[in-house]
Amino acid sequence: MDFYLGMLNSTGALKAVGPCAMPQHTEDDELENMMQQWFSELLPTTDHQGPAISALLVDQHWFPVIVTPQVGKVLISTTLGGQGWVEFAVRSQGVEYTIQPVQHSFVTHFNNDCGFKVVAWLTEALFTPDFGEPLHRVKPIDPTTAIAW
């Protein structure tokens, strides 16, 4: 995932932050501190900064995260499955925020392709004007394209 986030970062259109991988067994306070530290890197330093992207790995499943600065607050986009985790990470950051879960489904090409889906989701969200519309569907990056990168 680091590689693909780095590829998106190289476009210059965003800031990519390394993914947060949740350990299988951890204490609640350690988990909260880890997630808050990861999420603090996504927060903008000014209202004029562009979007920041990352991904969250929970129980072998990837969730995309985009933080877009707005005047006086941030808009956080993720999937429905990532919404609760993002809320957990941002709630004590001391910033005004809105979480926008994007409710369209992913197209599946092969089993366990959630990492490719997240890369496709982040790419579409950043570079497709109609992203998030009710009938919009995100096609995952196929293995041939991913290997070519």
CSV table of N, CA and C in Angstrom, one decimal:
chain,number,residue,atom,x,y,z
A,1,MET,N,0.8,-1.2,0.0
A,1,MET,CA,0.0,0.0,0.0
A,1,MET,C,0.9,1.3,0.0
A,2,ASP,N,2.0,1.2,0.7
A,2,ASP,CA,2.9,2.4,0.7
A,2,ASP,C,3.3,2.8,-0.7
A,3,PHE,N,3.6,1.8,-1.5
A,3,PHE,CA,4.0,2.0,-2.9
A,3,PHE,C,3.0,2.8,-3.7
A,4,TYR,N,1.7,2.3,-3.6
A,4,TYR,CA,0.6,2.9,-4.3
A,4,TYR,C,0.3,4.3,-3.8
A,5,LEU,N,0.3,4.5,-2.5
A,5,LEU,CA,0.1,5.8,-2.0
A,5,LEU,C,1.2,6.8,-2.4
A,6,GLY,N,2.5,6.2,-2.5
A,6,GLY,CA,3.6,7.0,-3.0
A,6,GLY,C,3.4,7.4,-4.5
A,7,MET,N,2.8,6.5,-5.3
A,7,MET,CA,2.6,6.8,-6.7
A,7,MET,C,1.5,7.9,-6.8
A,8,LEU,N,0.5,7.9,-6.0
A,8,LEU,CA,-0.5,8.9,-6.0
A,8,LEU,C,0.1,10.2,-5.5
A,9,ASN,N,0.9,10.2,-4.5
A,9,ASN,CA,1.6,11.3,-4.0
A,9,ASN,C,2.4,12.0,-5.1
A,10,SER,N,3.0,11.2,-5.9
A,10,SER,CA,3.9,11.8,-7.0
A,10,SER,C,3.2,12.7,-8.0
A,11,THR,N,1.9,12.6,-8.0
A,11,THR,CA,1.1,13.5,-8.9
A,11,THR,C,1.2,15.0,-8.5
A,12,GLY,N,1.5,15.2,-7.2
A,12,GLY,CA,1.6,16.6,-6.7
A,12,GLY,C,0.2,17.2,-6.4
A,13,ALA,N,-0.8,16.4,-6.6
A,13,ALA,CA,-2.2,16.9,-6.4
A,13,ALA,C,-2.7,16.7,-4.9
A,14,LEU,N,-1.9,16.0,-4.1
A,14,LEU,CA,-2.3,15.6,-2.8
A,14,LEU,C,-1.1,15.3,-1.9
A,15,LYS,N,-1.4,15.0,-0.6
A,15,LYS,CA,-0.4,14.6,0.3
A,15,LYS,C,-0.8,13.2,0.7
A,16,ALA,N,0.1,12.2,0.5
A,16,ALA,CA,-0.2,10.8,1.0
A,16,ALA,C,0.5,10.6,2.3
A,17,VAL,N,-0.2,9.9,3.2
A,17,VAL,CA,0.3,9.6,4.5
A,17,VAL,C,0.3,8.0,4.6
A,18,GLY,N,1.4,7.5,5.1
A,18,GLY,CA,1.5,6.0,5.2
A,18,GLY,C,0.2,5.4,5.9
A,19,PRO,N,-0.1,4.2,5.5
A,19,PRO,CA,-1.3,3.5,6.1
A,19,PRO,C,-1.1,3.2,7.5
A,20,CYS,N,-2.3,3.0,8.2
A,20,CYS,CA,-2.3,2.6,9.6
A,20,CYS,C,-2.8,1.2,9.6
A,21,ALA,N,-1.9,0.3,10.1
A,21,ALA,CA,-2.2,-1.1,10.2
A,21,ALA,C,-2.5,-1.5,11.6
A,22,MET,N,-3.8,-1.9,11.9
A,22,MET,CA,-4.2,-2.2,13.2
A,22,MET,C,-3.7,-3.6,13.7
A,23,PRO,N,-3.0,-3.6,14.8
A,23,PRO,CA,-2.5,-4.9,15.3
A,23,PRO,C,-3.7,-5.8,15.7
A,24,GLN,N,-3.5,-7.1,15.6
A,24,GLN,CA,-4.6,-8.0,16.0
A,24,GLN,C,-4.9,-7.9,17.5
A,25,HIS,N,-3.9,-7.8,18.3
A,25,HIS,CA,-4.2,-7.7,19.8
A,25,HIS,C,-3.5,-6.5,20.4
A,26,THR,N,-4.3,-5.6,20.9
A,26,THR,CA,-3.8,-4.4,21.5
A,26,THR,C,-4.7,-3.8,22.5
A,27,GLU,N,-4.2,-3.1,23.4
A,27,GLU,CA,-5.1,-2.5,24.5
A,27,GLU,C,-5.8,-1.3,23.8
A,28,ASP,N,-7.0,-1.0,24.3
A,28,ASP,CA,-7.8,0.1,23.8
A,28,ASP,C,-7.0,1.5,23.8
A,29,ASP,N,-6.4,1.8,24.9
A,29,ASP,CA,-5.7,3.1,24.9
A,29,ASP,C,-4.5,3.1,24.0
A,30,GLU,N,-3.8,2.0,23.8
A,30,GLU,CA,-2.7,2.0,22.8
A,30,GLU,C,-3.3,2.1,21.4
A,31,LEU,N,-4.4,1.5,21.1
A,31,LEU,CA,-5.0,1.6,19.8
A,31,LEU,C,-5.5,3.0,19.5
A,32,GLU,N,-6.1,3.7,20.5
A,32,GLU,CA,-6.6,5.0,20.3
A,32,GLU,C,-5.4,6.0,20.0
A,33,ASN,N,-4.3,5.8,20.8
A,33,ASN,CA,-3.1,6.7,20.6
A,33,ASN,C,-2.5,6.5,19.2
A,34,MET,N,-2.4,5.2,18.8
A,34,MET,CA,-1.9,4.9,17.5
A,34,MET,C,-2.7,5.5,16.4
A,35,MET,N,-4.0,5.4,16.5
A,35,MET,CA,-4.9,5.9,15.4
A,35,MET,C,-4.9,7.4,15.4
A,36,GLN,N,-4.9,8.0,16.6
A,36,GLN,CA,-4.8,9.5,16.7
A,36,GLN,C,-3.5,10.1,16.1
A,37,GLN,N,-2.4,9.4,16.4
A,37,GLN,CA,-1.2,9.9,15.8
A,37,GLN,C,-1.2,9.8,14.3
A,38,TRP,N,-1.7,8.6,13.8
A,38,TRP,CA,-1.8,8.4,12.3
A,38,TRP,C,-2.7,9.5,11.7
A,39,PHE,N,-3.8,9.7,12.3
A,39,PHE,CA,-4.8,10.7,11.7
A,39,PHE,C,-4.3,12.1,11.8
A,40,SER,N,-3.5,12.4,12.8
A,40,SER,CA,-3.0,13.8,12.9
A,40,SER,C,-2.1,14.2,11.8
A,41,GLU,N,-1.4,13.2,11.2
A,41,GLU,CA,-0.6,13.4,10.0
A,41,GLU,C,-1.5,13.8,8.7
A,42,LEU,N,-2.7,13.4,8.7
A,42,LEU,CA,-3.6,13.7,7.6
A,42,LEU,C,-4.2,15.1,7.7
A,43,LEU,N,-4.2,15.7,8.9
A,43,LEU,CA,-4.9,17.0,9.1
A,43,LEU,C,-4.1,18.1,8.4
A,44,PRO,N,-4.7,19.0,7.8
A,44,PRO,CA,-4.0,20.1,7.1
A,44,PRO,C,-3.5,21.1,8.1
A,45,THR,N,-2.4,21.8,7.6
A,45,THR,CA,-1.8,22.8,8.5
A,45,THR,C,-2.4,24.2,8.2
A,46,THR,N,-3.1,24.3,7.0
A,46,THR,CA,-3.7,25.5,6.6
A,46,THR,C,-5.0,25.2,5.8
A,47,ASP,N,-5.9,26.1,5.7
A,47,ASP,CA,-7.2,25.9,4.9
A,47,ASP,C,-6.9,25.7,3.4
A,48,HIS,N,-5.8,26.2,3.0
A,48,HIS,CA,-5.5,26.2,1.6
A,48,HIS,C,-4.7,25.0,1.1
A,49,GLN,N,-4.4,24.1,2.0
A,49,GLN,CA,-3.7,22.8,1.6
A,49,GLN,C,-4.7,21.9,0.9
A,50,GLY,N,-4.1,21.1,0.0
A,50,GLY,CA,-5.0,20.2,-0.8
A,50,GLY,C,-5.3,18.9,0.0
A,51,PRO,N,-6.0,18.0,-0.6
A,51,PRO,CA,-6.4,16.8,0.1
A,51,PRO,C,-5.2,15.9,0.6
A,52,ALA,N,-5.5,15.2,1.6
A,52,ALA,CA,-4.5,14.2,2.1
A,52,ALA,C,-5.2,12.8,2.0
A,53,ILE,N,-4.4,11.8,1.7
A,53,ILE,CA,-5.0,10.4,1.5
A,53,ILE,C,-4.2,9.4,2.4
A,54,SER,N,-4.9,8.4,2.7
A,54,SER,CA,-4.2,7.2,3.4
A,54,SER,C,-5.2,6.0,3.3
A,55,ALA,N,-4.8,5.0,4.0
A,55,ALA,CA,-5.6,3.8,4.1
A,55,ALA,C,-5.4,3.2,5.5
A,56,LEU,N,-6.4,2.5,5.9
A,56,LEU,CA,-6.5,1.9,7.2
A,56,LEU,C,-6.7,0.4,7.0
A,57,LEU,N,-5.8,-0.5,7.6
A,57,LEU,CA,-5.9,-1.9,7.5
A,57,LEU,C,-6.5,-2.4,8.9
A,58,VAL,N,-7.7,-3.0,8.8
A,58,VAL,CA,-8.3,-3.6,10.0
A,58,VAL,C,-8.7,-5.0,9.7
A,59,ASP,N,-8.2,-6.0,10.5
A,59,ASP,CA,-8.6,-7.4,10.3
A,59,ASP,C,-8.5,-7.8,8.9
A,60,GLN,N,-7.3,-7.5,8.3
A,60,GLN,CA,-7.0,-7.9,6.9
A,60,GLN,C,-7.9,-7.3,5.8
A,61,HIS,N,-8.5,-6.1,6.2
A,61,HIS,CA,-9.3,-5.4,5.2
A,61,HIS,C,-8.9,-4.0,5.1
A,62,TRP,N,-8.8,-3.4,3.9
A,62,TRP,CA,-8.4,-2.1,3.7
A,62,TRP,C,-9.5,-1.1,3.6
A,63,PHE,N,-9.4,0.1,4.2
A,63,PHE,CA,-10.4,1.1,4.0
A,63,PHE,C,-9.7,2.4,3.6
A,64,PRO,N,-10.2,3.1,2.6
A,64,PRO,CA,-9.6,4.3,2.1
A,64,PRO,C,-10.0,5.5,3.0
A,65,VAL,N,-9.1,6.5,3.0
A,65,VAL,CA,-9.4,7.7,3.8
A,65,VAL,C,-8.9,8.9,3.0
A,66,ILE,N,-9.8,9.9,2.8
A,66,ILE,CA,-9.4,11.2,2.2
A,66,ILE,C,-9.8,12.3,3.2
A,67,VAL,N,-8.9,13.2,3.4
A,67,VAL,CA,-9.2,14.4,4.3
A,67,VAL,C,-9.0,15.6,3.4
A,68,THR,N,-10.1,16.4,3.2
A,68,THR,CA,-10.1,17.6,2.4
A,68,THR,C,-10.3,18.8,3.3
A,69,PRO,N,-9.4,19.7,3.3
A,69,PRO,CA,-9.6,20.9,4.1
A,69,PRO,C,-10.7,21.8,3.5
A,70,GLN,N,-11.5,22.3,4.4
A,70,GLN,CA,-12.5,23.3,4.1
A,70,GLN,C,-12.3,24.5,5.1
A,71,VAL,N,-12.9,25.6,4.8
A,71,VAL,CA,-12.8,26.7,5.7
A,71,VAL,C,-13.2,26.4,7.2
A,72,GLY,N,-12.3,26.3,8.1
A,72,GLY,CA,-12.6,26.1,9.5
A,72,GLY,C,-12.9,24.6,9.9
A,73,LYS,N,-12.8,23.7,8.9
A,73,LYS,CA,-13.1,22.3,9.3
A,73,LYS,C,-12.5,21.4,8.2
A,74,VAL,N,-12.6,20.1,8.4
A,74,VAL,CA,-12.2,19.2,7.4
A,74,VAL,C,-13.3,18.2,7.0
A,75,LEU,N,-13.3,17.8,5.7
A,75,LEU,CA,-14.3,16.8,5.2
A,75,LEU,C,-13.5,15.5,5.1
A,76,ILE,N,-14.0,14.5,5.7
A,76,ILE,CA,-13.4,13.2,5.6
A,76,ILE,C,-14.2,12.2,4.8
A,77,SER,N,-13.7,11.7,3.8
A,77,SER,CA,-14.4,10.7,3.0
A,77,SER,C,-13.8,9.3,3.2
A,78,THR,N,-14.7,8.3,3.3
A,78,THR,CA,-14.2,7.0,3.4
A,78,THR,C,-15.4,6.1,3.0
A,79,THR,N,-15.3,4.8,3.2
A,79,THR,CA,-16.4,3.9,2.9
A,79,THR,C,-17.2,3.7,4.1
A,80,LEU,N,-18.4,3.1,3.9
A,80,LEU,CA,-19.3,2.8,5.1
A,80,LEU,C,-18.5,2.0,6.2
A,81,GLY,N,-17.8,1.0,5.7
A,81,GLY,CA,-17.0,0.2,6.7
A,81,GLY,C,-15.9,0.9,7.4
A,82,GLY,N,-15.4,2.0,6.9
A,82,GLY,CA,-14.3,2.7,7.5
A,82,GLY,C,-14.8,3.9,8.4
A,83,GLN,N,-16.1,4.2,8.3
A,83,GLN,CA,-16.7,5.3,9.0
A,83,GLN,C,-16.4,5.3,10.5
A,84,GLY,N,-16.7,4.2,11.1
A,84,GLY,CA,-16.6,4.1,12.6
A,84,GLY,C,-15.1,4.2,13.0
A,85,TRP,N,-14.2,3.6,12.2
A,85,TRP,CA,-12.8,3.7,12.6
A,85,TRP,C,-12.3,5.1,12.4
A,86,VAL,N,-12.7,5.8,11.4
A,86,VAL,CA,-12.3,7.2,11.2
A,86,VAL,C,-12.8,8.1,12.3
A,87,GLU,N,-14.0,7.9,12.7
A,87,GLU,CA,-14.6,8.6,13.8
A,87,GLU,C,-13.8,8.4,15.1
A,88,PHE,N,-13.4,7.2,15.3
A,88,PHE,CA,-12.5,6.9,16.5
A,88,PHE,C,-11.2,7.6,16.4
A,89,ALA,N,-10.6,7.7,15.2
A,89,ALA,CA,-9.3,8.4,15.1
A,89,ALA,C,-9.4,9.9,15.2
A,90,VAL,N,-10.5,10.5,14.8
A,90,VAL,CA,-10.6,12.0,14.7
A,90,VAL,C,-11.2,12.6,15.8
A,91,ARG,N,-12.0,11.9,16.6
A,91,ARG,CA,-12.9,12.5,17.6
A,91,ARG,C,-12.2,13.4,18.6
A,92,SER,N,-10.9,13.1,19.0
A,92,SER,CA,-10.3,13.9,20.0
A,92,SER,C,-9.1,14.8,19.4
A,93,GLN,N,-9.2,15.1,18.1
A,93,GLN,CA,-8.2,15.9,17.4
A,93,GLN,C,-8.3,17.4,17.6
A,94,GLY,N,-9.5,17.8,18.1
A,94,GLY,CA,-9.7,19.2,18.3
A,94,GLY,C,-10.0,20.0,17.1
A,95,VAL,N,-10.5,19.3,16.1
A,95,VAL,CA,-10.9,20.0,14.8
A,95,VAL,C,-12.4,19.8,14.5
A,96,GLU,N,-13.0,20.7,13.8
A,96,GLU,CA,-14.3,20.5,13.3
A,96,GLU,C,-14.2,19.6,12.1
A,97,TYR,N,-15.1,18.6,12.0
A,97,TYR,CA,-15.0,17.7,10.9
A,97,TYR,C,-16.4,17.2,10.5
A,98,THR,N,-16.5,16.7,9.3
A,98,THR,CA,-17.7,16.0,8.8
A,98,THR,C,-17.2,14.8,8.1
A,99,ILE,N,-17.8,13.6,8.5
A,99,ILE,CA,-17.4,12.4,7.8
A,99,ILE,C,-18.5,12.1,6.8
A,100,GLN,N,-18.0,11.9,5.5
A,100,GLN,CA,-18.9,11.6,4.4
A,100,GLN,C,-18.6,10.2,3.9
A,101,PRO,N,-19.5,9.2,4.3
A,101,PRO,CA,-19.3,7.9,3.8
A,101,PRO,C,-19.8,7.8,2.4
A,102,VAL,N,-19.0,7.3,1.5
A,102,VAL,CA,-19.4,7.2,0.1
A,102,VAL,C,-20.0,5.8,0.0
A,103,GLN,N,-21.3,5.8,-0.4
A,103,GLN,CA,-22.1,4.6,-0.3
A,103,GLN,C,-22.2,3.7,-1.5
A,104,HIS,N,-21.4,4.0,-2.6
A,104,HIS,CA,-21.5,3.1,-3.7
A,104,HIS,C,-20.6,1.9,-3.5
A,105,SER,N,-20.9,0.8,-4.2
A,105,SER,CA,-20.2,-0.4,-4.0
A,105,SER,C,-19.0,-0.6,-4.9
A,106,PHE,N,-18.1,-1.4,-4.6
A,106,PHE,CA,-17.0,-1.7,-5.4
A,106,PHE,C,-17.3,-2.9,-6.3
A,107,VAL,N,-16.7,-2.9,-7.5
A,107,VAL,CA,-16.8,-4.1,-8.4
A,107,VAL,C,-15.6,-5.0,-8.0
A,108,THR,N,-15.9,-6.3,-7.8
A,108,THR,CA,-14.9,-7.3,-7.4
A,108,THR,C,-14.3,-8.0,-8.6
A,109,HIS,N,-13.0,-8.1,-8.8
A,109,HIS,CA,-12.4,-8.8,-9.8
A,109,HIS,C,-11.9,-10.2,-9.4
A,110,PHE,N,-11.4,-10.3,-8.1
A,110,PHE,CA,-10.9,-11.5,-7.6
A,110,PHE,C,-11.0,-11.5,-6.1
A,111,ASN,N,-11.0,-12.6,-5.4
A,111,ASN,CA,-11.1,-12.6,-4.0
A,111,ASN,C,-10.0,-11.8,-3.3
A,112,ASN,N,-10.3,-11.2,-2.2
A,112,ASN,CA,-9.3,-10.5,-1.4
A,112,ASN,C,-8.6,-9.3,-2.2
A,113,ASP,N,-9.4,-8.7,-3.1
A,113,ASP,CA,-8.9,-7.6,-3.8
A,113,ASP,C,-9.1,-6.2,-3.2
A,114,CYS,N,-9.3,-6.1,-1.9
A,114,CYS,CA,-9.7,-4.9,-1.2
A,114,CYS,C,-8.5,-3.9,-1.3
A,115,GLY,N,-7.3,-4.3,-1.3
A,115,GLY,CA,-6.2,-3.3,-1.5
A,115,GLY,C,-6.2,-2.6,-2.8
A,116,PHE,N,-6.5,-3.4,-3.9
A,116,PHE,CA,-6.6,-2.8,-5.2
A,116,PHE,C,-7.8,-1.9,-5.3
A,117,LYS,N,-8.9,-2.3,-4.6
A,117,LYS,CA,-10.1,-1.5,-4.6
A,117,LYS,C,-9.8,-0.1,-3.9
A,118,VAL,N,-9.1,-0.1,-2.8
A,118,VAL,CA,-8.8,1.1,-2.1
A,118,VAL,C,-7.9,2.0,-3.0
A,119,VAL,N,-7.0,1.5,-3.7
A,119,VAL,CA,-6.1,2.3,-4.6
A,119,VAL,C,-7.0,2.9,-5.7
A,120,ALA,N,-7.9,2.1,-6.3
A,120,ALA,CA,-8.8,2.6,-7.3
A,120,ALA,C,-9.8,3.7,-6.7
A,121,TRP,N,-10.3,3.4,-5.5
A,121,TRP,CA,-11.2,4.4,-4.8
A,121,TRP,C,-10.5,5.7,-4.6
A,122,LEU,N,-9.3,5.7,-4.1
A,122,LEU,CA,-8.6,6.9,-3.9
A,122,LEU,C,-8.3,7.7,-5.2
A,123,THR,N,-7.9,6.9,-6.2
A,123,THR,CA,-7.6,7.5,-7.5
A,123,THR,C,-8.9,8.2,-8.1
A,124,GLU,N,-10.0,7.5,-8.1
A,124,GLU,CA,-11.3,8.0,-8.6
A,124,GLU,C,-11.7,9.2,-7.8
A,125,ALA,N,-11.6,9.1,-6.5
A,125,ALA,CA,-12.1,10.2,-5.6
A,125,ALA,C,-11.3,11.5,-5.9
A,126,LEU,N,-10.1,11.4,-6.2
A,126,LEU,CA,-9.2,12.6,-6.4
A,126,LEU,C,-9.3,13.1,-7.9
A,127,PHE,N,-9.6,12.3,-8.8
A,127,PHE,CA,-9.5,12.7,-10.2
A,127,PHE,C,-10.7,12.5,-11.1
A,128,THR,N,-11.9,12.1,-10.5
A,128,THR,CA,-13.1,11.9,-11.2
A,128,THR,C,-14.2,12.9,-10.6
A,129,PRO,N,-14.7,13.8,-11.5
A,129,PRO,CA,-15.6,14.8,-11.0
A,129,PRO,C,-16.9,14.2,-10.4
A,130,ASP,N,-17.4,13.1,-11.0
A,130,ASP,CA,-18.7,12.6,-10.5
A,130,ASP,C,-18.6,11.6,-9.4
A,131,PHE,N,-17.4,11.5,-8.8
A,131,PHE,CA,-17.2,10.5,-7.7
A,131,PHE,C,-18.2,10.8,-6.6
A,132,GLY,N,-18.8,9.7,-6.1
A,132,GLY,CA,-19.7,9.8,-4.9
A,132,GLY,C,-21.1,10.0,-5.3
A,133,GLU,N,-21.4,10.2,-6.6
A,133,GLU,CA,-22.8,10.3,-7.1
A,133,GLU,C,-23.5,8.9,-6.9
A,134,PRO,N,-24.8,8.9,-6.7
A,134,PRO,CA,-25.4,7.6,-6.3
A,134,PRO,C,-25.2,6.4,-7.3
A,135,LEU,N,-25.1,6.7,-8.6
A,135,LEU,CA,-24.9,5.6,-9.5
A,135,LEU,C,-23.5,5.3,-9.9
A,136,HIS,N,-22.6,6.1,-9.4
A,136,HIS,CA,-21.1,5.9,-9.7
A,136,HIS,C,-20.6,4.6,-9.1
A,137,ARG,N,-19.9,3.8,-9.9
A,137,ARG,CA,-19.2,2.6,-9.4
A,137,ARG,C,-17.7,2.7,-9.7
A,138,VAL,N,-16.9,2.2,-8.8
A,138,VAL,CA,-15.5,2.3,-8.9
A,138,VAL,C,-15.0,0.9,-9.3
A,139,LYS,N,-14.3,0.9,-10.5
A,139,LYS,CA,-13.7,-0.4,-10.9
A,139,LYS,C,-12.3,-0.5,-10.3
A,140,PRO,N,-12.0,-1.6,-9.7
A,140,PRO,CA,-10.7,-1.8,-9.0
A,140,PRO,C,-9.6,-1.9,-10.1
A,141,ILE,N,-8.4,-1.5,-9.7
A,141,ILE,CA,-7.3,-1.7,-10.6
A,141,ILE,C,-7.0,-3.2,-10.7
A,142,ASP,N,-6.9,-3.6,-12.0
A,142,ASP,CA,-6.6,-5.0,-12.2
A,142,ASP,C,-5.2,-5.4,-11.9
A,143,PRO,N,-4.9,-6.6,-11.6
A,143,PRO,CA,-3.5,-7.0,-11.3
A,143,PRO,C,-2.5,-6.6,-12.4
A,144,THR,N,-2.8,-6.7,-13.7
A,144,THR,CA,-1.9,-6.4,-14.7
A,144,THR,C,-1.5,-4.9,-14.6
A,145,THR,N,-2.4,-4.0,-14.4
A,145,THR,CA,-2.1,-2.6,-14.3
A,145,THR,C,-1.3,-2.4,-13.0
A,146,ALA,N,-1.6,-3.0,-11.9
A,146,ALA,CA,-0.9,-2.8,-10.7
A,146,ALA,C,0.6,-3.3,-10.8
A,147,ILE,N,0.8,-4.4,-11.5
A,147,ILE,CA,2.1,-4.9,-11.7
A,147,ILE,C,2.9,-4.0,-12.6
A,148,ALA,N,2.2,-3.4,-13.6
A,148,ALA,CA,2.9,-2.4,-14.5
A,148,ALA,C,3.4,-1.2,-13.8
A,149,TRP,N,2.8,-0.8,-12.7
A,149,TRP,CA,3.2,0.3,-11.9
A,149,TRP,C,4.6,0.0,-11.3
